[in-house]
CSV table of C-alpha atoms in Angstrom, one decimal:
chain,number,residue,atom,x,y,z
A,427,UNK,CA,0.0,0.0,0.0
A,428,UNK,CA,1.3,3.5,-0.9
A,429,UNK,CA,0.8,6.7,0.9
A,430,UNK,CA,0.8,9.7,-1.4
A,431,UNK,CA,1.9,13.0,0.2
A,432,UNK,CA,2.1,16.5,-1.1
A,433,UNK,CA,5.4,18.3,-1.3
A,434,UNK,CA,4.2,20.9,1.2
A,435,UNK,CA,3.5,18.3,3.8
A,436,UNK,CA,6.7,16.4,3.0
A,437,UNK,CA,8.8,19.5,3.5
A,438,UNK,CA,7.9,19.5,7.2
A,439,UNK,CA,9.7,16.2,7.7
A,440,UNK,CA,12.2,16.5,4.9
A,441,UNK,CA,15.9,17.6,5.0
A,442,UNK,CA,17.1,21.1,3.9
A,443,UNK,CA,18.6,21.2,0.4
A,444,UNK,CA,18.9,18.5,-2.2
A,445,UNK,CA,19.6,15.0,-0.8
A,446,UNK,CA,21.1,12.1,-2.8
A,447,UNK,CA,19.0,9.0,-3.0
A,448,UNK,CA,20.2,5.6,-4.2
A,449,UNK,CA,18.2,3.4,-6.5
A,450,UNK,CA,16.6,0.1,-5.4
A,451,UNK,CA,17.3,-1.8,-8.7
A,452,UNK,CA,15.1,-4.8,-7.9
A,453,UNK,CA,12.0,-2.7,-7.2
A,454,UNK,CA,12.4,0.0,-9.9
A,455,UNK,CA,11.1,-0.4,-13.4
A,456,UNK,CA,9.9,1.5,-16.5
A,457,UNK,CA,6.6,0.2,-17.9
A,458,UNK,CA,5.5,1.3,-21.3
A,459,UNK,CA,2.1,0.9,-23.0
A,460,UNK,CA,1.4,0.8,-26.7
A,461,UNK,CA,-1.5,0.1,-28.9
A,462,UNK,CA,-0.9,-2.9,-31.2
A,463,UNK,CA,-3.7,-3.8,-33.5
A,464,UNK,CA,-6.0,-1.5,-31.5
A,465,UNK,CA,-5.3,-3.3,-28.2
A,466,UNK,CA,-3.3,-1.8,-25.4
A,467,UNK,CA,-0.2,-3.8,-24.6
A,468,UNK,CA,2.3,-3.5,-21.8
A,469,UNK,CA,6.1,-3.9,-21.7
A,470,UNK,CA,8.8,-3.4,-19.2
A,471,UNK,CA,12.3,-2.1,-19.2
A,472,UNK,CA,14.5,-2.7,-16.1
A,473,UNK,CA,16.2,0.4,-14.6
A,474,UNK,CA,19.9,0.0,-14.9
A,475,UNK,CA,21.0,3.0,-12.8
A,476,UNK,CA,19.8,6.3,-11.4
A,477,UNK,CA,21.4,9.4,-9.9
A,478,UNK,CA,18.7,11.2,-8.0
A,479,UNK,CA,18.7,14.4,-5.9
A,480,UNK,CA,15.5,15.2,-4.0
A,481,UNK,CA,14.7,18.4,-2.3
A,482,UNK,CA,11.3,18.2,-0.7
A,483,UNK,CA,11.4,21.8,0.5
A,484,UNK,CA,12.1,23.2,-2.9
A,485,UNK,CA,11.4,20.6,-5.6
A,486,UNK,CA,13.0,22.9,-8.2
A,487,UNK,CA,16.4,21.9,-6.8
A,488,UNK,CA,15.7,18.2,-7.4
A,489,UNK,CA,17.2,16.2,-10.3
A,490,UNK,CA,16.8,12.8,-12.0
A,491,UNK,CA,19.2,10.9,-14.2
A,492,UNK,CA,17.8,7.4,-15.1
A,493,UNK,CA,19.3,4.8,-17.4
A,494,UNK,CA,17.2,1.9,-18.6
A,495,UNK,CA,18.4,-1.3,-20.1
A,496,UNK,CA,16.6,-1.5,-23.5
A,497,UNK,CA,18.5,-4.7,-24.3
A,498,UNK,CA,16.4,-6.4,-21.6
A,499,UNK,CA,13.0,-5.2,-22.7
A,500,UNK,CA,10.1,-7.5,-22.1
A,501,UNK,CA,7.1,-6.8,-24.3
A,502,UNK,CA,4.7,-9.5,-23.1
A,503,UNK,CA,4.9,-11.9,-26.0
A,504,UNK,CA,8.3,-13.5,-26.9
A,505,UNK,CA,8.0,-12.7,-30.6
A,506,UNK,CA,7.1,-9.1,-29.9
A,507,UNK,CA,10.0,-8.9,-27.5
A,508,UNK,CA,12.4,-10.1,-30.2
A,509,UNK,CA,10.9,-7.6,-32.7
A,510,UNK,CA,11.3,-4.8,-30.1
A,511,UNK,CA,15.1,-5.5,-29.8
A,512,UNK,CA,15.5,-5.6,-33.6
A,513,UNK,CA,16.8,-2.9,-36.0
A,514,UNK,CA,13.3,-1.6,-37.0
A,515,UNK,CA,12.4,-0.8,-33.4
A,516,UNK,CA,15.0,-0.3,-30.6
A,517,UNK,CA,18.1,-1.7,-32.2
A,518,UNK,CA,19.4,-2.9,-28.8
A,519,UNK,CA,22.6,-4.3,-30.3
A,520,UNK,CA,23.8,-0.8,-31.1
A,521,UNK,CA,21.7,1.0,-28.4
A,522,UNK,CA,21.5,-1.2,-25.3
A,523,UNK,CA,20.4,1.6,-23.0
A,524,UNK,CA,18.2,4.7,-23.0
A,525,UNK,CA,18.7,7.6,-20.7
A,526,UNK,CA,16.5,10.4,-19.2
A,527,UNK,CA,18.3,13.4,-17.7
A,528,UNK,CA,16.2,16.2,-16.1
A,529,UNK,CA,16.9,19.8,-17.1
A,530,UNK,CA,14.1,21.4,-15.1
A,531,UNK,CA,11.8,20.4,-12.2
A,532,UNK,CA,8.8,22.6,-11.1
A,533,UNK,CA,6.1,22.0,-8.5
A,534,UNK,CA,2.8,20.6,-10.0
A,535,UNK,CA,0.0,20.0,-7.5
A,536,UNK,CA,1.1,17.1,-5.2
A,537,UNK,CA,4.1,16.4,-7.3
A,538,UNK,CA,6.4,17.9,-9.9
A,539,UNK,CA,6.6,18.4,-13.7
A,540,UNK,CA,10.0,17.2,-14.9
A,541,UNK,CA,11.4,18.3,-18.2
A,542,UNK,CA,14.5,16.6,-19.5
A,543,UNK,CA,16.3,15.0,-22.4
A,544,UNK,CA,15.5,11.5,-23.3
A,545,UNK,CA,18.0,9.6,-25.4
A,546,UNK,CA,16.6,6.6,-27.2
A,547,UNK,CA,18.2,4.8,-30.1
A,548,UNK,CA,20.8,7.4,-30.3
A,549,UNK,CA,18.3,10.3,-30.7
A,550,UNK,CA,17.9,12.9,-27.9
A,551,UNK,CA,14.7,14.8,-27.6
A,552,UNK,CA,13.1,16.9,-24.8
A,553,UNK,CA,10.3,15.2,-22.9
A,554,UNK,CA,8.1,16.4,-20.1
A,555,UNK,CA,6.9,14.0,-17.4
A,556,UNK,CA,4.7,14.3,-14.4
A,557,UNK,CA,5.9,12.9,-11.1
A,558,UNK,CA,4.5,12.2,-7.7
A,559,UNK,CA,6.6,11.4,-4.6
A,560,UNK,CA,5.1,8.6,-2.6
A,561,UNK,CA,6.0,6.6,0.5
A,562,UNK,CA,4.9,3.1,1.4
A,563,UNK,CA,2.6,3.1,4.4
A,564,UNK,CA,5.2,1.1,6.3
A,565,UNK,CA,8.2,3.3,5.4
A,566,UNK,CA,9.9,5.5,7.9
A,567,UNK,CA,8.3,8.9,8.3
A,568,UNK,CA,11.7,10.6,7.8
A,569,UNK,CA,11.4,10.3,4.0
A,570,UNK,CA,14.5,8.1,3.9
A,571,UNK,CA,12.6,5.7,1.5
A,572,UNK,CA,10.6,7.3,-1.4
A,573,UNK,CA,8.9,6.0,-4.4
A,574,UNK,CA,8.9,8.3,-7.4
A,575,UNK,CA,6.0,7.6,-9.8
A,576,UNK,CA,6.6,9.3,-13.2
A,577,UNK,CA,4.3,9.3,-16.2
A,578,UNK,CA,4.3,10.7,-19.6
A,579,UNK,CA,4.3,9.8,-23.3
A,580,UNK,CA,6.5,10.0,-26.3
A,581,UNK,CA,6.2,9.7,-30.1
A,582,UNK,CA,8.2,6.6,-31.2
A,583,UNK,CA,8.7,8.2,-34.6
A,584,UNK,CA,10.5,11.1,-33.0
A,585,UNK,CA,13.2,8.7,-31.8
A,586,UNK,CA,13.5,6.7,-35.1
A,587,UNK,CA,11.5,3.8,-33.8
A,588,UNK,CA,9.5,3.4,-37.0
A,589,UNK,CA,9.0,-0.3,-37.5
A,590,UNK,CA,5.5,-1.8,-38.0
A,591,UNK,CA,3.6,1.5,-38.4
A,592,UNK,CA,0.4,-0.2,-39.6
A,593,UNK,CA,0.4,-2.5,-36.5
A,594,UNK,CA,1.7,-0.3,-33.7
A,595,UNK,CA,0.5,3.3,-33.0
A,596,UNK,CA,3.0,6.1,-32.6
A,597,UNK,CA,2.2,7.3,-29.1
A,598,UNK,CA,3.9,5.3,-26.3
A,599,UNK,CA,2.9,5.9,-22.7
A,600,UNK,CA,5.7,5.7,-20.1
A,601,UNK,CA,5.3,5.0,-16.4
A,602,UNK,CA,8.4,4.9,-14.3
A,603,UNK,CA,8.4,3.5,-10.8
A,604,UNK,CA,11.6,4.4,-9.1
A,605,UNK,CA,12.3,3.2,-5.5
A,606,UNK,CA,14.8,5.4,-3.7
A,607,UNK,CA,16.6,5.1,-0.4
A,608,UNK,CA,18.4,8.2,1.0
A,609,UNK,CA,22.2,7.7,1.0
């Protein structure tokens, strides 16, 4: 069970200034959703690494740098997974990772809007994502363990992921779940 908290409330128990958080690799993942043949399908990328600074008193001083292992993509069906790794889609032989580096973080309701550069298949484009800081109900109240839920979408064509255009729609929804532990 998750407990969602607003940044204003979190600031009362947070630390002053940006604080580094380490990534829990086993619990963190990037899910993506795409329409294939008119049906929504889900896939998952494992998170390879993350450098995260969180400032709950002034979220604008926070930063996120996440690398995902595209070479280990799982797209549900084994044949679709093989196609995802191929040249017409992610070309994971030449591009085994993708990376998102924040360039701007601003408060947005109970979370933040994170703008940054996404590099996928060797192409870098700006992307804006919405994030919410969460804490498991059983986590310490000192914000030493956080979950960052990040959501947004990208055009696969913008990154040169152009294979199977009659079968797979262009818009890909992204949902990051990054589990962080204060260093």
